[in-house]
Short mmCIF file of C-alpha atoms in Angstrom, two decimals:
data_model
loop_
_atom_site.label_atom_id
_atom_site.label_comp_id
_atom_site.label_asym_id
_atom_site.label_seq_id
_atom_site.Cartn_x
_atom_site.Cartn_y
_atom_site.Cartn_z
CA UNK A 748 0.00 0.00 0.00
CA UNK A 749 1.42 3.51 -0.77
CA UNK A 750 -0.72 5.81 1.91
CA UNK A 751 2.46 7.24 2.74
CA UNK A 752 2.22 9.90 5.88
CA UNK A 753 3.82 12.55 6.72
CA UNK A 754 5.38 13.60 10.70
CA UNK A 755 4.91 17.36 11.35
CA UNK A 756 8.33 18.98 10.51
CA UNK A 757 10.72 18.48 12.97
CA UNK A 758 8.92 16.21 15.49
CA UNK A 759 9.51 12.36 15.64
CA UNK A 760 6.46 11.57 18.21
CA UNK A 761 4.16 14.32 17.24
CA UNK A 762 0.76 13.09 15.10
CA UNK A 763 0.25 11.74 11.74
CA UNK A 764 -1.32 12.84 8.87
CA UNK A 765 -1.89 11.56 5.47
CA UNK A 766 1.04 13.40 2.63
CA UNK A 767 -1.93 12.76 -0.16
CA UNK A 768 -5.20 13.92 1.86
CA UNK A 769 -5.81 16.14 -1.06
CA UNK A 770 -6.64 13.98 -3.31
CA UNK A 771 -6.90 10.27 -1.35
CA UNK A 772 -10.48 11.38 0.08
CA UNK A 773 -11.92 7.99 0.04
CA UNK A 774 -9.67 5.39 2.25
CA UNK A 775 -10.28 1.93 1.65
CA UNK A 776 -10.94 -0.73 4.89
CA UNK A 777 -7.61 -1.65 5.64
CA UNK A 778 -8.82 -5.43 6.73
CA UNK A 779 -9.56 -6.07 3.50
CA UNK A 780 -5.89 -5.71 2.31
CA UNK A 781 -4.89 -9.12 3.61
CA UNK A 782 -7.15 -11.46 2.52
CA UNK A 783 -5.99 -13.94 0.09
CA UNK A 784 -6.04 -13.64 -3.23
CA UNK A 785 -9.46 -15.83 -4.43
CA UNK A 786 -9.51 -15.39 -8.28
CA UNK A 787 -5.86 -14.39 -10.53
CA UNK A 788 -5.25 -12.43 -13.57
CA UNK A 789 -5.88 -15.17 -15.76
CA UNK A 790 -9.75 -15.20 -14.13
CA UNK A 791 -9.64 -11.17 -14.75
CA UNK A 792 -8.63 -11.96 -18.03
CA UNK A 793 -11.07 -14.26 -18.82
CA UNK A 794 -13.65 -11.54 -17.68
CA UNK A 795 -12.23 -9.26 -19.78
CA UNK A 796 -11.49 -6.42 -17.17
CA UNK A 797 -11.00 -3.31 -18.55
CA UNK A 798 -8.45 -2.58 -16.21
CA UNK A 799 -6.55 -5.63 -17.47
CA UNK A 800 -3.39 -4.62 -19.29
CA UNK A 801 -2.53 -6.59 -22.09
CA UNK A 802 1.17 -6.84 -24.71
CA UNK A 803 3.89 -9.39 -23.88
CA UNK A 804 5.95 -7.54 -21.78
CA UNK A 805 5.88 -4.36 -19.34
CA UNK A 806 5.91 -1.55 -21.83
CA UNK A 807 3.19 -3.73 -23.93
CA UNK A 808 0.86 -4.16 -20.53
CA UNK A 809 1.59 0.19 -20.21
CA UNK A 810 0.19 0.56 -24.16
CA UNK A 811 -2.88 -0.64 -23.09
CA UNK A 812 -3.62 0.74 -19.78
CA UNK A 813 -6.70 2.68 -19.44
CA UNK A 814 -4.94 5.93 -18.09
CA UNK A 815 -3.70 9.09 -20.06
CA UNK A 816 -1.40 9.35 -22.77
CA UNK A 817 0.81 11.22 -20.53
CA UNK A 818 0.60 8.67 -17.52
CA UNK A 819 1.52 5.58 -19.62
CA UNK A 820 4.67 7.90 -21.65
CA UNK A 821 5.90 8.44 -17.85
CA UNK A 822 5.37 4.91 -16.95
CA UNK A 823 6.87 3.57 -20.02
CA UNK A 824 10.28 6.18 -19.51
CA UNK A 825 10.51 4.00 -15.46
CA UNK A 826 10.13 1.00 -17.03
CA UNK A 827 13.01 1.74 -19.80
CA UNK A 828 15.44 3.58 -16.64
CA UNK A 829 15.41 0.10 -14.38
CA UNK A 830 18.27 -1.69 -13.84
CA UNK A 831 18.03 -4.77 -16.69
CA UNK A 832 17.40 -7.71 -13.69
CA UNK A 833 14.29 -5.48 -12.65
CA UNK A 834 12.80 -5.35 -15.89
CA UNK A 835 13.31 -9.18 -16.42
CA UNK A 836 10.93 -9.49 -13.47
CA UNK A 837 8.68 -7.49 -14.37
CA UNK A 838 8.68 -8.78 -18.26
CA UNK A 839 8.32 -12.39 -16.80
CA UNK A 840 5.32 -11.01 -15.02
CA UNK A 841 3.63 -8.34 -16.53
CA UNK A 842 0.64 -10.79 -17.92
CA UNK A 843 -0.52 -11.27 -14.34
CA UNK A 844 -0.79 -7.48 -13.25
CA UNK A 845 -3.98 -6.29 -12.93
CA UNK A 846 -4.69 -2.65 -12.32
CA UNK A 847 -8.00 -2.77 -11.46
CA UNK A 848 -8.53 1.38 -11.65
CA UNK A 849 -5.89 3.99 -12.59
CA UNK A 850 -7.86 6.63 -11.89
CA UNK A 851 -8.84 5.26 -8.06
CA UNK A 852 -9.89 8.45 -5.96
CA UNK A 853 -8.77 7.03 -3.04
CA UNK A 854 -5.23 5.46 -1.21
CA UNK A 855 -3.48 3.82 -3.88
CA UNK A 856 -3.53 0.20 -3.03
CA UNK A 857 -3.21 -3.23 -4.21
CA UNK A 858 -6.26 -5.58 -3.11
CA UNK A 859 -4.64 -9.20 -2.63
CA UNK A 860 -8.89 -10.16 -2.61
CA UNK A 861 -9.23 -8.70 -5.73
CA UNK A 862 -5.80 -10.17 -7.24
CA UNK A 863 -4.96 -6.37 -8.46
CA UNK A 864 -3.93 -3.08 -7.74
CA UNK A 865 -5.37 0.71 -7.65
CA UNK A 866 -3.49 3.96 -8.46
CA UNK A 867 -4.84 7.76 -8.90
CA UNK A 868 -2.81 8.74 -11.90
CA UNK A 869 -3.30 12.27 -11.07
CA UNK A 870 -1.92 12.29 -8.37
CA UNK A 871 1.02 9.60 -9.27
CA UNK A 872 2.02 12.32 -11.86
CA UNK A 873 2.78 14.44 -8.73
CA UNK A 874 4.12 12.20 -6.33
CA UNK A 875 7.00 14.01 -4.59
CA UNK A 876 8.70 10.43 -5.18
CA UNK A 877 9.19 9.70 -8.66
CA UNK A 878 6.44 10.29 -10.87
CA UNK A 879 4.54 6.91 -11.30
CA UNK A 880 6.29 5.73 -7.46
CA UNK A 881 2.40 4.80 -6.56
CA UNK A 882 2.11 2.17 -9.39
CA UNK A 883 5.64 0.67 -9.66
CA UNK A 884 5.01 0.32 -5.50
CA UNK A 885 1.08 -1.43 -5.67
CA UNK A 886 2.83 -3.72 -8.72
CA UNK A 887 5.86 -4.44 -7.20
CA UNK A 888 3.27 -5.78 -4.31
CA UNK A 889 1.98 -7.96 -7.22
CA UNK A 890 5.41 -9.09 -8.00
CA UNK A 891 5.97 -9.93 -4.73
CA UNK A 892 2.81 -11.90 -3.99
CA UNK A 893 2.78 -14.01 -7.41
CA UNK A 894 7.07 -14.97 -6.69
CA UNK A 895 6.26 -15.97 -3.39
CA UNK A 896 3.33 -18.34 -3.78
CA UNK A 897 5.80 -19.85 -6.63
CA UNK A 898 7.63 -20.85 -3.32
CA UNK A 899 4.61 -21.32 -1.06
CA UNK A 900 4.11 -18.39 0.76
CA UNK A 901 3.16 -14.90 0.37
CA UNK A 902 5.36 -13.39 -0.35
CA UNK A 903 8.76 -13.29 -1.71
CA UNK A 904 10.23 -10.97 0.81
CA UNK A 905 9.23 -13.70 3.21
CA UNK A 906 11.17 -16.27 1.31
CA UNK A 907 14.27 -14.20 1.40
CA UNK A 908 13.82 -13.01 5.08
CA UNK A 909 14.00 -8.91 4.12
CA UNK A 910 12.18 -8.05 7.37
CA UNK A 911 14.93 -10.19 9.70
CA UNK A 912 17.68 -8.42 7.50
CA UNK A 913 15.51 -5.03 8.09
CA UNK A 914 15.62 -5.62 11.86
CA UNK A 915 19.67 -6.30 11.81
CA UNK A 916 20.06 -2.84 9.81
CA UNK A 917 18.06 -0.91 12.40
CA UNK A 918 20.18 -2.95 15.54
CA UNK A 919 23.54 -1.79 13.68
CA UNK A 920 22.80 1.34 13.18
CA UNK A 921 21.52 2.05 16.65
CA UNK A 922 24.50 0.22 18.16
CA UNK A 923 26.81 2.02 15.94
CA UNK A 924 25.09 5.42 17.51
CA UNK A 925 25.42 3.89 21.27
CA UNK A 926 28.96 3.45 20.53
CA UNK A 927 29.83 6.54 19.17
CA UNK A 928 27.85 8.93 21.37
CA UNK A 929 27.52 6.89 24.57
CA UNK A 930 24.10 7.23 24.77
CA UNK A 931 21.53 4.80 26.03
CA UNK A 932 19.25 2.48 23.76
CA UNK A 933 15.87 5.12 24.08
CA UNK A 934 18.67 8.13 23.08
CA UNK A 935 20.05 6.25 19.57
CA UNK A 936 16.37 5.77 18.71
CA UNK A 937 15.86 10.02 19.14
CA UNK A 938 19.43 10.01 17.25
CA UNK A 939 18.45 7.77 14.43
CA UNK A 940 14.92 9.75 13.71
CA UNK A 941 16.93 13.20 13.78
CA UNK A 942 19.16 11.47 11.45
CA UNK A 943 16.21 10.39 8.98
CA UNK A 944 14.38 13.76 9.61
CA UNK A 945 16.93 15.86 7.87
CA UNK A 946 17.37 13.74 4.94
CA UNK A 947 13.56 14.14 4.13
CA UNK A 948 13.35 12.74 0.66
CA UNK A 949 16.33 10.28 0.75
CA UNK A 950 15.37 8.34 3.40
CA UNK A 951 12.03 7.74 2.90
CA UNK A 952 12.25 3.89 2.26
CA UNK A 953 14.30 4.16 5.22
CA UNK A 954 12.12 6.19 7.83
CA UNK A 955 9.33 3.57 6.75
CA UNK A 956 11.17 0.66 6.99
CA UNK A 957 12.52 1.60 10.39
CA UNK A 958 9.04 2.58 11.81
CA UNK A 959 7.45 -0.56 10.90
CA UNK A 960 10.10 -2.62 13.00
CA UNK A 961 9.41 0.15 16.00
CA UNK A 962 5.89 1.00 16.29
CA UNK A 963 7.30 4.52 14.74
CA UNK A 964 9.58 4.83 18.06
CA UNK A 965 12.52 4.95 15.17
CA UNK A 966 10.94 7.67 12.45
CA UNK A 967 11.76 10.58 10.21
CA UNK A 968 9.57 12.36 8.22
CA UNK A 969 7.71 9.92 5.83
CA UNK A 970 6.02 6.64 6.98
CA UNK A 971 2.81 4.85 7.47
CA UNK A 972 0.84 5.08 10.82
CA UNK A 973 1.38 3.16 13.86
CA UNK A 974 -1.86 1.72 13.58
CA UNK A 975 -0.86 0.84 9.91
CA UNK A 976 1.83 -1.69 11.18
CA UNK A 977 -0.27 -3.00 14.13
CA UNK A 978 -2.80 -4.24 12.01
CA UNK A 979 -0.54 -6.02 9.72
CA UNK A 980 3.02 -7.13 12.11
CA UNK A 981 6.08 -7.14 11.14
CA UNK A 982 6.00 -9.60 8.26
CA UNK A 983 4.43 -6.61 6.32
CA UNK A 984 8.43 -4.60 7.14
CA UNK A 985 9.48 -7.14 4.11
CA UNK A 986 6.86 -6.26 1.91
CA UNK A 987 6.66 -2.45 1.88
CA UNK A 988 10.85 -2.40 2.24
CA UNK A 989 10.37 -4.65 -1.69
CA UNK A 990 7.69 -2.57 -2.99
CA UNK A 991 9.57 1.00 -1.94
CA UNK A 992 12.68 -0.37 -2.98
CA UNK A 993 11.30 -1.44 -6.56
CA UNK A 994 9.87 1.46 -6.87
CA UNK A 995 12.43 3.96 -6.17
CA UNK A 996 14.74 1.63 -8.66
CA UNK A 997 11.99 2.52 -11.32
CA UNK A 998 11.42 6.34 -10.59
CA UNK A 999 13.64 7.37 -8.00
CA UNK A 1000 16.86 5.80 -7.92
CA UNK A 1001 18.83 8.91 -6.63
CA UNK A 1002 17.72 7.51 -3.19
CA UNK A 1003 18.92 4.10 -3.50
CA UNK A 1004 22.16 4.58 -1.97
CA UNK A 1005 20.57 6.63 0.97
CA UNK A 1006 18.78 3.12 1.48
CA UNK A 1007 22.05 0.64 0.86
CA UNK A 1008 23.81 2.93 3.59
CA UNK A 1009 21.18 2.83 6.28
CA UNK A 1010 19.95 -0.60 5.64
CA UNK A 1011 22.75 -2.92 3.39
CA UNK A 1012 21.64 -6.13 4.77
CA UNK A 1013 18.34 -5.57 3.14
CA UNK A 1014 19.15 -4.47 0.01
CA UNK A 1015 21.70 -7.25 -0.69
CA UNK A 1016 18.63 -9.62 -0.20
CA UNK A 1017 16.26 -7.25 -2.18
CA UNK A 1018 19.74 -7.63 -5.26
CA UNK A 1019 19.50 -11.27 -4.58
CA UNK A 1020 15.96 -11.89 -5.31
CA UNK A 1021 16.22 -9.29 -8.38
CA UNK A 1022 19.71 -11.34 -9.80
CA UNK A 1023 17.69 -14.86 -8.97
CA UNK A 1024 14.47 -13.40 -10.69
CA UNK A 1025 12.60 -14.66 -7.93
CA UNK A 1026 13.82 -18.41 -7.93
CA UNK A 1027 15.57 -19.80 -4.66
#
């Protein structure tokens, strides 16, 4: 999911509030985010879902999106910037992602119930991460989803263990701080979200990431809400740290080495499932 919220500037405990209110007036029931998926692309297909994009590889599946001219020249530009092992995956793929709606007027989201994913192209065209951030993130949930349940689970962020890598970036790092400034545990934490707080943009993956695994105790600027995590446990660290790394690799990859400083561990796995393709 890419409800990404914002902290007020320059407090790590104050409230949260949504960065797309504007235009995400309609959130969707969270609960139903989780379910399993009960019917594929091929049933969409078979359906003949509008939504469904259709071609033989990613740029093919963009052609036919229902969405602007504009929307699908910006998502075909991320698609031809990845790195080559990214575009494999999605190429391999692309005939099983749905986008149900592309002009969705609420959270962007993908709908694991639904077997498909929902973006606001409007406001994707925007996003103060990478233009088209909000789809490459709900696919990238997709891609995640259909590689694990080639391995029998949900997920293959599970299969390669990114939240238990996650949780050993966020120990180093606040060990390294206890180290250097002699401070206690509950002082690195403070240390680490001033830290993440003035790199706004860069570490957004990061701030996330490092929120999930902390009930927000460890924050910056960007995450999702404490209540967001609590519903879904840590096994959802994994997922979002795939989908926000796949997605900056497609339309922001100036933060990508903000993210393999602050958590390497993670992003090696993230490069291993990318150079495997998915396969173990």
């Amino acid at each position: 999911m890419n409800g990404f919220y914002h902290l007020e500037t320059g407090r790590c405990g104050g409230s949260l509030f949504e960065l797309s209110r504007a235009v995400d007036r309609s959130p969707i029931a969270a609960a139903q985010l989780d379910r399993p998926i009960v019917r594929d692309a091929a049933a969409a297909r078979q359906r003949g879902d509008a939504g469904h994009m259709g071609g033989r590889n990613m740029e093919g599946r963009i052609d036919t999106l229902e969405a602007s001219q504009a929307y699908r020249d910006t998502l075909r530009e991320c698609v031809r910037r990845m790195p080559p092992e990214l575009r494999d995956v999605y190429d391999r793929y692309a005939g099983q992602l749905v986008c149900l709606d592309a002009s969705f007027p609420g959270t962007s989201h993908f709908s694991p119930a639904e077997g498909g994913f929902r973006v606001n192209e409007t406001a994707d065209l925007a996003n103060p991460f990478g233009a088209g951030n909000a789809f490459f993130h709900e696919s990238a949930h997709v891609l995640d989803y259909l590689m694990g349940r080639e391995h029998g689970t949900d997920g293959i962020s599970t299969v390669y263990r990114l939240t238990e890598a996650a949780e050993a970036d966020l120990e180093d790092a606040l060990s390294s701080i206890m180290g250097a400034e002699s401070c206690s545990y509950e002082e690195a934490q403070g240390k680490l979200s001033a830290e993440l707080a003035s790199h706004m943009k860069e570490s957004a993956c990061v701030s996330d990431v490092f929120g999930g695994l902390t009930g927000n105790r460890v924050v910056g600027i960007s995450g999702h809400s404490a209540d967001y995590w609590a519903l879904r446990g840590c096994d959802a660290v994994g997922r979002e740290a795939f989908a926000e790394i796949t997605a900056d690799s497609a339309c922001n990859p100036a933060v990508l080495a903000y993210t393999q400083k602050m958590m390497p561990r993670t992003y090696a796995a993230y490069q291993r499932i990318m150079e495997k393709g998915g396969r173990v």
